[in-house]
Amino acid sequence: MLWLQTDNQNSGTMNLGGSITRQVESDNNVSDQPTHIANIGRLVEEMENKIRLTLNEIYFGKTRDIVHGLRNIQPLRPQQPGFASELSKVLGGMKSAQQHS
């Protein structure tokens, strides 16, 4: 079971939840009760690690891919600065026109 919830000004609101079920079988030698308990403990820990890695790859990896796909961390290309300054002038003109009306 995984549940992750955030709600802050910097990252916004995010709810992520899910569940996953896995099953494994293992044949081990059992001489007494402590050996049996140790075998079960090892199986639980191995499965927990596998599930944790899967969650990390699926949920967090996919979320990271989506966030990086939405963000542009590359600097502006040479042809874009002219467009940005032109857009700034137009928006500045619209702003001053609104202030005078």
XYZ file of C-alpha atoms in Angstrom:
101
model
C 0.000 0.000 0.000
C 1.311 3.421 -0.929
C -0.226 6.765 -0.113
C 1.430 10.106 -0.744
C -0.265 13.460 -0.303
C 1.166 16.977 -0.463
C -0.428 20.362 -0.317
C 1.913 23.315 -0.135
C 2.407 26.561 -1.989
C 5.612 25.561 -3.800
C 4.607 22.162 -5.162
C 0.825 22.432 -5.208
C -1.600 19.677 -4.336
C -0.851 16.073 -5.204
C -2.555 12.842 -4.179
C -1.031 9.526 -5.139
C -2.222 6.187 -3.913
C -2.127 2.583 -4.923
C -1.744 -0.981 -3.828
C 0.188 -3.929 -5.147
C 0.078 -7.628 -4.314
C 2.870 -10.118 -4.844
C 3.192 -13.788 -4.019
C 6.235 -16.032 -3.797
C 6.846 -19.666 -2.939
C 10.012 -21.156 -1.559
C 11.063 -24.628 -0.475
C 13.422 -24.539 2.500
C 14.681 -27.060 5.025
C 13.050 -26.690 8.419
C 14.655 -28.397 11.373
C 12.896 -26.470 14.140
C 10.672 -23.459 14.768
C 13.396 -20.732 14.785
C 14.610 -21.917 11.365
C 11.069 -21.676 10.011
C 10.657 -18.143 11.421
C 14.006 -17.090 9.926
C 12.946 -18.446 6.520
C 9.656 -16.535 6.645
C 11.466 -13.346 7.742
C 13.911 -13.610 4.852
C 11.055 -14.105 2.346
C 9.166 -11.090 3.749
C 12.245 -8.865 3.576
C 13.093 -9.949 0.014
C 9.531 -9.284 -1.148
C 9.436 -5.925 0.645
C 12.610 -4.853 -1.162
C 11.234 -5.989 -4.533
C 7.976 -4.093 -3.977
C 9.822 -0.979 -2.816
C 11.984 -0.998 -5.967
C 8.925 -1.533 -8.143
C 7.104 1.373 -6.504
C 10.154 3.564 -6.941
C 10.415 2.702 -10.634
C 6.726 2.860 -11.493
C 5.251 5.646 -9.385
C 8.141 7.970 -8.685
C 9.911 7.328 -11.974
C 6.750 8.012 -13.968
C 5.960 11.125 -11.921
C 9.508 12.391 -12.509
C 9.146 11.760 -16.259
C 5.873 13.689 -16.358
C 7.241 16.634 -14.367
C 10.368 16.836 -16.528
C 8.176 16.614 -19.623
C 6.128 19.583 -18.466
C 9.057 21.749 -17.439
C 11.475 23.339 -19.847
C 14.831 23.590 -18.132
C 16.677 24.412 -21.347
C 17.711 28.040 -21.868
C 15.931 30.031 -24.563
C 17.100 29.295 -28.060
C 18.636 32.202 -30.035
C 15.446 32.892 -32.043
C 13.280 33.038 -28.910
C 14.748 36.135 -27.167
C 13.396 38.356 -29.972
C 9.982 36.790 -29.564
C 10.140 37.235 -25.789
C 11.022 40.940 -26.047
C 8.297 41.515 -28.656
C 5.757 39.763 -26.455
C 6.892 41.833 -23.480
C 6.378 45.077 -25.447
C 2.896 44.036 -26.549
C 1.884 43.005 -23.042
C 3.396 46.198 -21.625
C 1.341 48.214 -24.109
C -1.806 46.332 -23.117
C -1.089 46.980 -19.451
C -0.599 50.726 -19.924
C -3.768 50.906 -22.093
C -5.761 49.215 -19.306
C -4.388 51.641 -16.715
C -5.480 54.650 -18.789
C -9.034 53.383 -19.295
